[in-house]
Coordinates of C-alpha atoms in Angstrom, one line a residue:
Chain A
X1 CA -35.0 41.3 4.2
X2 CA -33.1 37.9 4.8
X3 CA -31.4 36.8 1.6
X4 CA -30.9 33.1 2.0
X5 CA -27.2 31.9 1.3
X6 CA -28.8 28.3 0.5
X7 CA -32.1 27.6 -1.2
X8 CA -33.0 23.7 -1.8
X9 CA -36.0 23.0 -4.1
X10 CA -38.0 19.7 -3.8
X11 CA -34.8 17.6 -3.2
X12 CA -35.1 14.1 -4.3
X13 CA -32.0 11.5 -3.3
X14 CA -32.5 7.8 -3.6
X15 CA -29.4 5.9 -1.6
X16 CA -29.3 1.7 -2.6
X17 CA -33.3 1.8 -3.6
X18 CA -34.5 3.6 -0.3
X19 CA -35.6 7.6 -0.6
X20 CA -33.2 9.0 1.5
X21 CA -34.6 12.7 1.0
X22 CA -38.2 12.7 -0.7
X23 CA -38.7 16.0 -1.4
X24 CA -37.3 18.7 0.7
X25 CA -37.1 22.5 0.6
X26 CA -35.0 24.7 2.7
X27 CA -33.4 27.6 3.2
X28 CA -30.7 28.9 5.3
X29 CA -30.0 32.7 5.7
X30 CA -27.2 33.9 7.9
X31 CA -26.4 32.8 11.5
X32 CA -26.4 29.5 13.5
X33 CA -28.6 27.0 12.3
X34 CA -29.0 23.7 14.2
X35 CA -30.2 20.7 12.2
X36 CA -31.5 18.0 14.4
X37 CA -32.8 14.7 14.3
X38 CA -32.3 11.0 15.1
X39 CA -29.2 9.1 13.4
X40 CA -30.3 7.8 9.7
X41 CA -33.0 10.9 9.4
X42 CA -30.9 11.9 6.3
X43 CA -28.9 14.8 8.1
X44 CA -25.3 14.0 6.2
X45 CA -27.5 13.5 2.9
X46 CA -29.0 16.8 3.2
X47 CA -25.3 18.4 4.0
X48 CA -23.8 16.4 1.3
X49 CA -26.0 17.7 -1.3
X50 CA -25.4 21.5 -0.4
X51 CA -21.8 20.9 -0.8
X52 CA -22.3 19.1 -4.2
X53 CA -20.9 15.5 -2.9
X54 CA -23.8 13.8 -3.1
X55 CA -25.3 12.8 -6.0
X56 CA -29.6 14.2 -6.7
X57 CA -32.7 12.6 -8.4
X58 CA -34.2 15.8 -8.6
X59 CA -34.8 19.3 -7.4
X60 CA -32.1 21.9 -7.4
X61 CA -29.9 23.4 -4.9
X62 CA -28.5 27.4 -4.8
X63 CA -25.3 28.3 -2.6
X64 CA -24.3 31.6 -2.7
X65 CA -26.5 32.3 -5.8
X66 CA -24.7 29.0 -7.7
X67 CA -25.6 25.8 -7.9
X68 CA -24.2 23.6 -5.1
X69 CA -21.0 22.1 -6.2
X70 CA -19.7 24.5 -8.7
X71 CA -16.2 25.5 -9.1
X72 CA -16.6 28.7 -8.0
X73 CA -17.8 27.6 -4.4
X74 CA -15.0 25.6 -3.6
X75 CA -13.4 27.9 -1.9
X76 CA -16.2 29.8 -0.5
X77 CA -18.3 26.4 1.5
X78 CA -16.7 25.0 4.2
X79 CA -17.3 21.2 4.8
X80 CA -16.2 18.9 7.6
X81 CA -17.6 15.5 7.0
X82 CA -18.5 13.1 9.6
X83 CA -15.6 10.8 10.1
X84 CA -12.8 13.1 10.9
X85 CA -11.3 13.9 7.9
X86 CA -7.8 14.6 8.6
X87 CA -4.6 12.7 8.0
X88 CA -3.8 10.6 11.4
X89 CA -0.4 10.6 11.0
X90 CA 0.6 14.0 10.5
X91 CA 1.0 17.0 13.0
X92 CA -1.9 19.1 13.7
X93 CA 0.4 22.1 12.0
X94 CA 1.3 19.6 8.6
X95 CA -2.6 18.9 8.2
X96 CA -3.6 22.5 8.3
X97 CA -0.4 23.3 5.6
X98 CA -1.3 21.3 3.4
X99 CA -5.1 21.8 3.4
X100 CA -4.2 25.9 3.4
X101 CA -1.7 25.3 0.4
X102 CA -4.7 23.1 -1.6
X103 CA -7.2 26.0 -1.1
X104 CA -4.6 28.6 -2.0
X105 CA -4.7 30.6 0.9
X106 CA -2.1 32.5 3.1
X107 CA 0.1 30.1 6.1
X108 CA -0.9 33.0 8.2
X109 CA -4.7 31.1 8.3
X110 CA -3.3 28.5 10.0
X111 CA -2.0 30.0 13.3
X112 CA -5.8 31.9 13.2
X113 CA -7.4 28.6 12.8
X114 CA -5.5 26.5 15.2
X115 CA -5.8 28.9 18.0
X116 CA -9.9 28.9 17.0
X117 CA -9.7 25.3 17.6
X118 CA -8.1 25.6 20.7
X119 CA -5.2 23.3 19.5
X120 CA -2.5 25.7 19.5
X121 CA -0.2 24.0 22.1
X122 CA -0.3 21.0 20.3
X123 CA 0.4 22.2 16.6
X124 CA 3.4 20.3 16.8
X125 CA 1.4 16.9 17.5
X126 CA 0.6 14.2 15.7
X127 CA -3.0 14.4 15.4
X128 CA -3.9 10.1 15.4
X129 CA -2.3 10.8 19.1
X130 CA -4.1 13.3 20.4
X131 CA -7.1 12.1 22.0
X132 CA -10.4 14.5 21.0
X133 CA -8.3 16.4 18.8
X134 CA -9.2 14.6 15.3
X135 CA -12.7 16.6 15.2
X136 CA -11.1 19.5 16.4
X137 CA -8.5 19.8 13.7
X138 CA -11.0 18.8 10.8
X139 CA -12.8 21.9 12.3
X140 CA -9.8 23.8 12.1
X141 CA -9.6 23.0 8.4
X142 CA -13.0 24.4 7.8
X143 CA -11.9 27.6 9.2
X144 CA -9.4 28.2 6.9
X145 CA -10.9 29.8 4.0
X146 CA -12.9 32.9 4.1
X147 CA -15.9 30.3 4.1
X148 CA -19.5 32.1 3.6
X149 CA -21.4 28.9 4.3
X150 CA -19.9 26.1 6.5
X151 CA -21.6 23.0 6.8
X152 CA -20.3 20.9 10.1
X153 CA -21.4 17.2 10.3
X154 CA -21.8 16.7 14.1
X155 CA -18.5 18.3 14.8
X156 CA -18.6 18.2 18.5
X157 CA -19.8 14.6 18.7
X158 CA -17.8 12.5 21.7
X159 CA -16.1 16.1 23.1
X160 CA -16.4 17.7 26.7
X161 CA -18.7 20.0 27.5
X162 CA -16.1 23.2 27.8
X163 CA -15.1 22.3 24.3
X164 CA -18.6 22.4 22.8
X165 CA -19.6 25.5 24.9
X166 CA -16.5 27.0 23.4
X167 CA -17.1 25.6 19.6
X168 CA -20.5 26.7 19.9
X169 CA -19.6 30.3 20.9
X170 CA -17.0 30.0 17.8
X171 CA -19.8 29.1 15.3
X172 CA -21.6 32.2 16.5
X173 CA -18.8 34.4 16.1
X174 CA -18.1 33.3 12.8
X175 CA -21.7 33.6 11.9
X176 CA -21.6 37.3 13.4
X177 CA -19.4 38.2 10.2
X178 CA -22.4 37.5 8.0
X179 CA -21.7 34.2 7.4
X180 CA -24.1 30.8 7.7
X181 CA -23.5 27.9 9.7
X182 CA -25.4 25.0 9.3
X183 CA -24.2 22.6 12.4
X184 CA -25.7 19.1 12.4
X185 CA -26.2 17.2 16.1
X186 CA -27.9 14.3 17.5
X187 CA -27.7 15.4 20.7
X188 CA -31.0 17.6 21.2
X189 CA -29.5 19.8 24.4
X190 CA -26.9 21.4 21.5
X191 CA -30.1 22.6 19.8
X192 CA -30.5 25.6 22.1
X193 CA -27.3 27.3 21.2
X194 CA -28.9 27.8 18.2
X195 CA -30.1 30.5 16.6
X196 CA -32.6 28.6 14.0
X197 CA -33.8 24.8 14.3
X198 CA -34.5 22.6 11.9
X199 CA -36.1 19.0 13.3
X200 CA -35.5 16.6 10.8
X201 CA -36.7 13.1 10.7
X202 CA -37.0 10.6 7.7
X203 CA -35.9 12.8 5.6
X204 CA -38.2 15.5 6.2
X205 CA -38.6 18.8 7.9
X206 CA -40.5 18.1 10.7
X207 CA -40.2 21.6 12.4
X208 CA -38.6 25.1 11.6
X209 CA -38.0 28.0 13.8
X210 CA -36.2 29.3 16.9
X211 CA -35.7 26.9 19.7
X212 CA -38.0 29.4 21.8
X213 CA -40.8 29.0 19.2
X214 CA -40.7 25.4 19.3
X215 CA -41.0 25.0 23.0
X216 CA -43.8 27.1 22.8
X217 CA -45.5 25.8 19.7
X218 CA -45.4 22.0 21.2
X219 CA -45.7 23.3 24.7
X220 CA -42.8 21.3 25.8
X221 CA -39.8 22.2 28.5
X222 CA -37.2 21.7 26.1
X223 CA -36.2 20.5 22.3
X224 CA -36.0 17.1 23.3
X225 CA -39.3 16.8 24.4
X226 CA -40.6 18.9 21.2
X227 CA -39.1 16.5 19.3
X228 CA -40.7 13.2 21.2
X229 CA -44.3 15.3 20.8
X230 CA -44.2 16.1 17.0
X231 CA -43.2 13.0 16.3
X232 CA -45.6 11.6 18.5
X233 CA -48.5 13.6 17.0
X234 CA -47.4 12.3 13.4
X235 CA -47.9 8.8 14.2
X236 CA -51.3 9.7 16.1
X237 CA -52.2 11.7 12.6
X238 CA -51.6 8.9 10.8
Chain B
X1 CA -4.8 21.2 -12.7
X2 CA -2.6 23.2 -10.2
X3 CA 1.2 23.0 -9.9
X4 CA 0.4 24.1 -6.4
X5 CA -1.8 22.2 -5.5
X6 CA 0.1 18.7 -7.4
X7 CA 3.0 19.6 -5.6
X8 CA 1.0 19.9 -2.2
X9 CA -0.5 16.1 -2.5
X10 CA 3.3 14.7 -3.3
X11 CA 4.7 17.0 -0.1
X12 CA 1.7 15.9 1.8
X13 CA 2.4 11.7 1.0
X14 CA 6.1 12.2 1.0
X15 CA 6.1 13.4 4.8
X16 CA 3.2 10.8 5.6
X17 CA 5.6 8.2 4.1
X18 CA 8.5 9.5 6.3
X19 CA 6.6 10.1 9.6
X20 CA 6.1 6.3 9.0
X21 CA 9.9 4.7 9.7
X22 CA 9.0 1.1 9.6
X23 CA 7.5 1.4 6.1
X24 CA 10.2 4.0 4.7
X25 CA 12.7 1.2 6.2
X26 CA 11.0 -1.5 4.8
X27 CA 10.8 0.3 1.1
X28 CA 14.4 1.4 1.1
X29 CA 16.2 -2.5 2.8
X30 CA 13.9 -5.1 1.5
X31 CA 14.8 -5.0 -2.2
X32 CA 18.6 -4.7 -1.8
X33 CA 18.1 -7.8 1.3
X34 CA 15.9 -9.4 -1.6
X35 CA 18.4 -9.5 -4.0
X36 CA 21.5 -10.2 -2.0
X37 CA 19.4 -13.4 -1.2
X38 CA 18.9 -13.6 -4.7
X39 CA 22.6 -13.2 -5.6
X40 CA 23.8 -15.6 -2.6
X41 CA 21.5 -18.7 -4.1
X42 CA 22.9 -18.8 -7.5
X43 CA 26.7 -17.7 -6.5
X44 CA 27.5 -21.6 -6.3
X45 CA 25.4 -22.4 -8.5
X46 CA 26.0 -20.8 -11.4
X47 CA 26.8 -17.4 -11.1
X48 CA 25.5 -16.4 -15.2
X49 CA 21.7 -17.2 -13.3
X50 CA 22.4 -14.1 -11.3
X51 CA 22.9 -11.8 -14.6
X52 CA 19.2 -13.5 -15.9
X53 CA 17.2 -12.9 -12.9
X54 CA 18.7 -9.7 -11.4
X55 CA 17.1 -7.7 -13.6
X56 CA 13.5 -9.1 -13.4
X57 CA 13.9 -8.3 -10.2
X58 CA 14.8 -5.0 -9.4
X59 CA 11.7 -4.3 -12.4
X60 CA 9.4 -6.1 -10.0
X61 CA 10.4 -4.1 -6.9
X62 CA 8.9 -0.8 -7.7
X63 CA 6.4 -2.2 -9.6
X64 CA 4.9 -4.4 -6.9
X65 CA 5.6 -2.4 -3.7
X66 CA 4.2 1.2 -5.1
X67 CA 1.0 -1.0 -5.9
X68 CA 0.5 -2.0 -2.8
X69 CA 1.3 0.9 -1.0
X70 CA -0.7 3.3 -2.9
X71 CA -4.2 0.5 -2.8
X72 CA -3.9 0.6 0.6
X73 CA -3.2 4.9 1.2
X74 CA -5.7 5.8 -1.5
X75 CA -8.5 3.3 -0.2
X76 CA -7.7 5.1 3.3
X77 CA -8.3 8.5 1.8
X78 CA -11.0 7.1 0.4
X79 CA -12.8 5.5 3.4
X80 CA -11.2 8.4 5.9
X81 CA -13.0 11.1 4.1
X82 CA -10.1 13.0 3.5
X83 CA -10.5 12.6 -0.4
X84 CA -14.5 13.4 0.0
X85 CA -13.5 16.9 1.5
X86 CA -10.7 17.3 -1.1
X87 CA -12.9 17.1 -4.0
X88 CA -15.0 19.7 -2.2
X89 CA -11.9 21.9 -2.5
X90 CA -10.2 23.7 -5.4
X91 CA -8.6 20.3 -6.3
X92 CA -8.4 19.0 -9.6
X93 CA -8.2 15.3 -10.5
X94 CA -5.3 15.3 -12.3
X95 CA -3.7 17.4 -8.9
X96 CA -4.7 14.3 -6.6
X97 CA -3.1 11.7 -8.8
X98 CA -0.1 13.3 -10.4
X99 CA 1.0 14.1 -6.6
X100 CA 0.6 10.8 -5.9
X101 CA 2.7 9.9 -8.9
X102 CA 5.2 12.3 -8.3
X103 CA 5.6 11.3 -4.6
X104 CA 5.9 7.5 -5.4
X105 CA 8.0 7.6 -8.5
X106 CA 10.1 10.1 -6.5
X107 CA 10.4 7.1 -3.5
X108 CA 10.9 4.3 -6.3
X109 CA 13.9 6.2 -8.0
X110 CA 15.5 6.3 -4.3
X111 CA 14.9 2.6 -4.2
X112 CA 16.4 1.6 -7.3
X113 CA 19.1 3.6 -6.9
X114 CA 20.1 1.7 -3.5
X115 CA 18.7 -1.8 -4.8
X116 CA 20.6 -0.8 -8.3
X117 CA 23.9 0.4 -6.7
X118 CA 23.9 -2.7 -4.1
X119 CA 23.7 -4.9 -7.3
X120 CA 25.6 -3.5 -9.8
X121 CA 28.7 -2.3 -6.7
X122 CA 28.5 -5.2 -4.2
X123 CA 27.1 -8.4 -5.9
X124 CA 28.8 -7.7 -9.5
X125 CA 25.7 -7.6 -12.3
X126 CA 26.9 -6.6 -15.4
X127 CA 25.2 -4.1 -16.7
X128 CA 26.0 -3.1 -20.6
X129 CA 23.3 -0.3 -21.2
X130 CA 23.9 2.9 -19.3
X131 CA 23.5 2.3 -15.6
X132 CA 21.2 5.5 -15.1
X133 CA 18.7 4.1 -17.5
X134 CA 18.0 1.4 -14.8
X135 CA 16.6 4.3 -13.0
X136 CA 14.2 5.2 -15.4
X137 CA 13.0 2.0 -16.0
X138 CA 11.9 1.7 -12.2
X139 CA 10.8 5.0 -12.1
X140 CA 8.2 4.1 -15.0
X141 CA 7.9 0.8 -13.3
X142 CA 6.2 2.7 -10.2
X143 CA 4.3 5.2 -11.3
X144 CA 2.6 2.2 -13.3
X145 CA 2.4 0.2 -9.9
X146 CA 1.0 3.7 -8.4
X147 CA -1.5 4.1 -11.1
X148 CA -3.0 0.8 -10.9
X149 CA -3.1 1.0 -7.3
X150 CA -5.1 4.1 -7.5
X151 CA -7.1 2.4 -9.9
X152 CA -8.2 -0.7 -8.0
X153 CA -8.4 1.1 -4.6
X154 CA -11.7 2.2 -6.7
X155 CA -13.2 -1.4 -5.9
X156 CA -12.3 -2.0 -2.9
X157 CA -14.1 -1.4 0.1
X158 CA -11.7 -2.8 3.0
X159 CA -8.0 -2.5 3.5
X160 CA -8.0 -6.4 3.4
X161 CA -10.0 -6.1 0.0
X162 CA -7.4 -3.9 -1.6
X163 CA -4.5 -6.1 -0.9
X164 CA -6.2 -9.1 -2.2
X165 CA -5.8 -7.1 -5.7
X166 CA -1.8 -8.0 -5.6
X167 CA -2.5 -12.2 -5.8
X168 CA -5.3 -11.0 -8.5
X169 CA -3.9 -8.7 -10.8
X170 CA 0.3 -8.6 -10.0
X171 CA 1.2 -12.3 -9.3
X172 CA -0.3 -12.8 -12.9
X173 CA 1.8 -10.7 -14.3
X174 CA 4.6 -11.7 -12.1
X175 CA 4.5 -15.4 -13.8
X176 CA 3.9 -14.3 -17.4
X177 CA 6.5 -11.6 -17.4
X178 CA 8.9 -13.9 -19.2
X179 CA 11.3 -14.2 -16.1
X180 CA 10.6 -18.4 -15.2
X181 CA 9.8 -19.3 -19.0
X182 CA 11.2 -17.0 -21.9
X183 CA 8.0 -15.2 -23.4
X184 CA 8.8 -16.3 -27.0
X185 CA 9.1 -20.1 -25.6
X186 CA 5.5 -19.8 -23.6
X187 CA 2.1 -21.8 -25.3
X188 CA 0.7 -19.3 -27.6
X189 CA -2.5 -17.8 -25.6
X190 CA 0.0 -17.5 -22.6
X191 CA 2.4 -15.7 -25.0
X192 CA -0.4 -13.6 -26.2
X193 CA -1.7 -12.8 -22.8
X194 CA 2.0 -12.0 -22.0
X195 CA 2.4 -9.4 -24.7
X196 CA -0.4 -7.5 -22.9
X197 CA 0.6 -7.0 -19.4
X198 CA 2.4 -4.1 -18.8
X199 CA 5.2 -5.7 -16.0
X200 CA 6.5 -7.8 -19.4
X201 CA 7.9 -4.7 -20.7
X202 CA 9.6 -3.2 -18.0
X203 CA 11.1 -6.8 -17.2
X204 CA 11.9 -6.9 -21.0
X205 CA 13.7 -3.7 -20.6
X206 CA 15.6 -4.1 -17.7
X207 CA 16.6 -7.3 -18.9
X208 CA 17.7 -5.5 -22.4
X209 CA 19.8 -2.8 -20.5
X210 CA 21.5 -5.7 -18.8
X211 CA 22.3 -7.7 -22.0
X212 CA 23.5 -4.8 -24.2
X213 CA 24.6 -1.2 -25.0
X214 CA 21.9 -0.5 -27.6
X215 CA 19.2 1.5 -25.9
X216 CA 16.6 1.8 -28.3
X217 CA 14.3 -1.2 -27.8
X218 CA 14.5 -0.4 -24.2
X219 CA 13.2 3.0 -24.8
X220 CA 10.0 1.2 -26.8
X221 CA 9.6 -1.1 -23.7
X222 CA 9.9 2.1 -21.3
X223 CA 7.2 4.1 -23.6
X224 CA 4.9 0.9 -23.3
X225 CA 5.0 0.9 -20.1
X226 CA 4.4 5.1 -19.6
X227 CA 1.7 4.1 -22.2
X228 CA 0.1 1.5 -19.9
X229 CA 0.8 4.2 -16.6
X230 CA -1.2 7.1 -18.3
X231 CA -3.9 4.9 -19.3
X232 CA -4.6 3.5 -15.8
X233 CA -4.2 7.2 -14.3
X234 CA -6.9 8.0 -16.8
X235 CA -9.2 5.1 -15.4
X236 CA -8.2 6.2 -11.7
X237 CA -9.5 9.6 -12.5
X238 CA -13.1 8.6 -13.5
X239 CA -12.9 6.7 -10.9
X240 CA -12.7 9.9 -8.5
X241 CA -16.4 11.2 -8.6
X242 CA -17.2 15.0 -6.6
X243 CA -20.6 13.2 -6.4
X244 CA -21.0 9.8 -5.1
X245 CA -24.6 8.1 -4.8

């Protein structure tokens, strides 16, 4: 049996009058799990909710067996927004201190989570002048607790292709320890490196399984053109 | 609340604040260049002007400058995300803003002391009260100007925004204070007003410790001022929300 690390129950959020989220369930077991869709589709709302920033009409969220947001899951969720958030001005080495000192845990974490990022020959930089590296070391904070559920806002937005490969393969080794990782993306050729899909658009789920099962359900080469044919066949249904 | 994690935040702004040279410059030369100008346009004028306004002065320093520079760092924190993700960590409130206040007070006392020693060693104010008190008047001073800063960085959305909060809510103060017109010789709803705004009192007690060796009242006008600090910290901390809309 797959116990589910996160279980969201007919989640309502309303953002300045406009149903952001009208009702969705989901859960999340263990491993990689891509969560795709078009800018505005209420990706970062969904995220924000299971880490208890954002704030619900309705429904409920569980993390870890706790309602999302509660005090004991603070150190246990990982979070990196979308805007990069990390202090410009400081050394890659300073922001991962102090972010390791706030959640209590060992200097050691630091070395471990720079060299995940690939950053470690420029822990000594400041990160506003390292070009690529702002994402990188706001991943790098994520990485620094013993985080059982990380929740990555389109963390490899705007960075080469070795980088992702190599992020990608991190996410799966960290999700090989038992942990889940719920990795958001725009970009629909990201969606294969994962092991579960979610296709999300306006706010609901518009599609849920392996990227191998949804080729094959929809019949189409690749996610992309999943996508382009569900949503197609929606607005035909309608 | 976390000494940990307090002392983290103040670390954290401290080496911000030093990485950044101009600024740290700029905090530590203006108010001593500020009141050597000050000092130079009354010497021929008469000199006693010096011993009136001085003081006014080196209360507005800290007061002013730790406002503006905390608007401006707390609305980037704010807007960068960095304080989203923080409040998704083990970080209390009280953690975020008293390292803030320990950081900036810590800044101010290094200020006054310069701005203090330039005025009291090099340009000849006579001081009556103990010197050191002059310290912990500006000390006060700033963590008032950092709470309120905290505060309005709150409603403000822009950088620009957050520094039109200085003409709005210090320049008020900085006429009614009772430096340009006594407080007791102002009309009385100007009075009245005065006798609310929390830069009177730390004007009132630098001015005090400048006019005479009885500390008292200028303890009162210090505790006024701590009064008017904690309550804006208080506001600044509903004002941090784990869940935003």
């Amino acid at each position: 049996m797959v116990t589910n690390l996160v279980q969201a129950r007919d989640l309502v959020v309303v953002r300045g009058g406009h149903e952001v989220l009208p009702g969705i369930s989901l859960d999340v077991a263990a491993g990689v799990t891509g969560l795709l869709g078009p800018s505005g589709c209420g990706k970062t709302t969904l995220m924000r909710c299971l880490v208890g920033a954002q704030r619900v009409r309705s429904g409920t969220v569980e993390v870890l067996g706790e309602p999302a947001g509660s005090r004991h899951l603070r150190t246990r969720v990982g979070y990196v927004t979308q805007s990069a958030s990390v202090y410009d001005d400081l050394t890659v080495a300073e922001n991962l201190a102090f972010f390791a000192r706030v959640l209590g845990v060992d200097d050691g974490r630091v070395d471990e989570a720079v060299a995940a990022v690939g950053l470690h020959e420029h822990r000594s930089r400041v990160v506003g002048r390292l070009s690529g590296g702002r994402s990188r070391v706001s991943l790098a904070v994520a990485l620094l607790g013993t985080a059982e559920l990380l929740v990555l806002d389109e963390p490899t937005v705007g960075l080469d292709p070795v980088l992702r490969r190599d992020l990608w393969e991190l996410f799966h080794r960290i999700a090989a320890t038992g942990a889940a990782v719920l990795v958001s993306s725009h970009v629909m050729d990201e969606a294969e490196r994962s092991d579960r899909l979610l296709l999300m658009r306006e706010g609901r789920i518009i599609a849920d399984g392996s990227p191998q099962q949804i080729r094959e359900s929809t019949g189409a080469p690749d996610v992309e053109q999943a996508f382009l044919r569900l949503v197609e066949g929606e607005e035909g249904a309608r | 609340m976390n000494p940990r994690v307090t002392l983290a935040v103040a670390g954290r702004v401290l080496r911000q604040v030093r990485r950044d040279h101009r600024t740290l410059a700029m905090l530590l030369v203006v108010p001593c260049a500020l009141i050597s100008v000050l000092w130079w346009m009354f010497e021929d004028l008469d000199p006693t002007l010096f011993d009136r306004f001085g003081p006014g002065l080196l209360a507005m320093f800290p007061f002013i400058v730790m406002f503006l520079v905390t608007s401006v760092t707390t609305l980037r924190e704010r807007s960068s995300g960095t304080l989203e993700r923080l409040l998704t960590m083990p970080l209390g409130k009280l953690d975020f803003l008293l390292g803030y206040a320990f950081a900036f007070g810590l800044l101010a006392a290094v200020q006054s002391a310069l701005a203090v020693a330039v005025s009291v060693g090099l340009l000849g104010l006579d001081v009556q009260g103990p010197v050191w008190l002059l310290g912990v008047v500006a000390v006060a001073d700033a963590v008032l100007g950092t709470a309120l800063g905290l505060l309005v960085s709150a409603f403000a959305t822009t950088e620009f925004q957050a520094v039109q909060f200085m003409p709005a809510l210090v320049l008020p103060q900085v006429l009614l204070c009772g430096l340009f017109v006594p407080r007791e010789a102002m009309p009385q709803v100007l009075e009245a007003i005065s006798d609310v705004l929390p830069l009177s009192y730390a004007v009132d007690a630098m001015q005090g410790l400048v006019a005479s060796t009885a500390t008292g009242e200028v303890w009162g006008d210090v505790a006024v001022v701590a009064c008017f600090a904690l309550a804006a910290l208080a506001l600044g901390a509903a004002t941090l929300r784990r869940r935003t809309p």
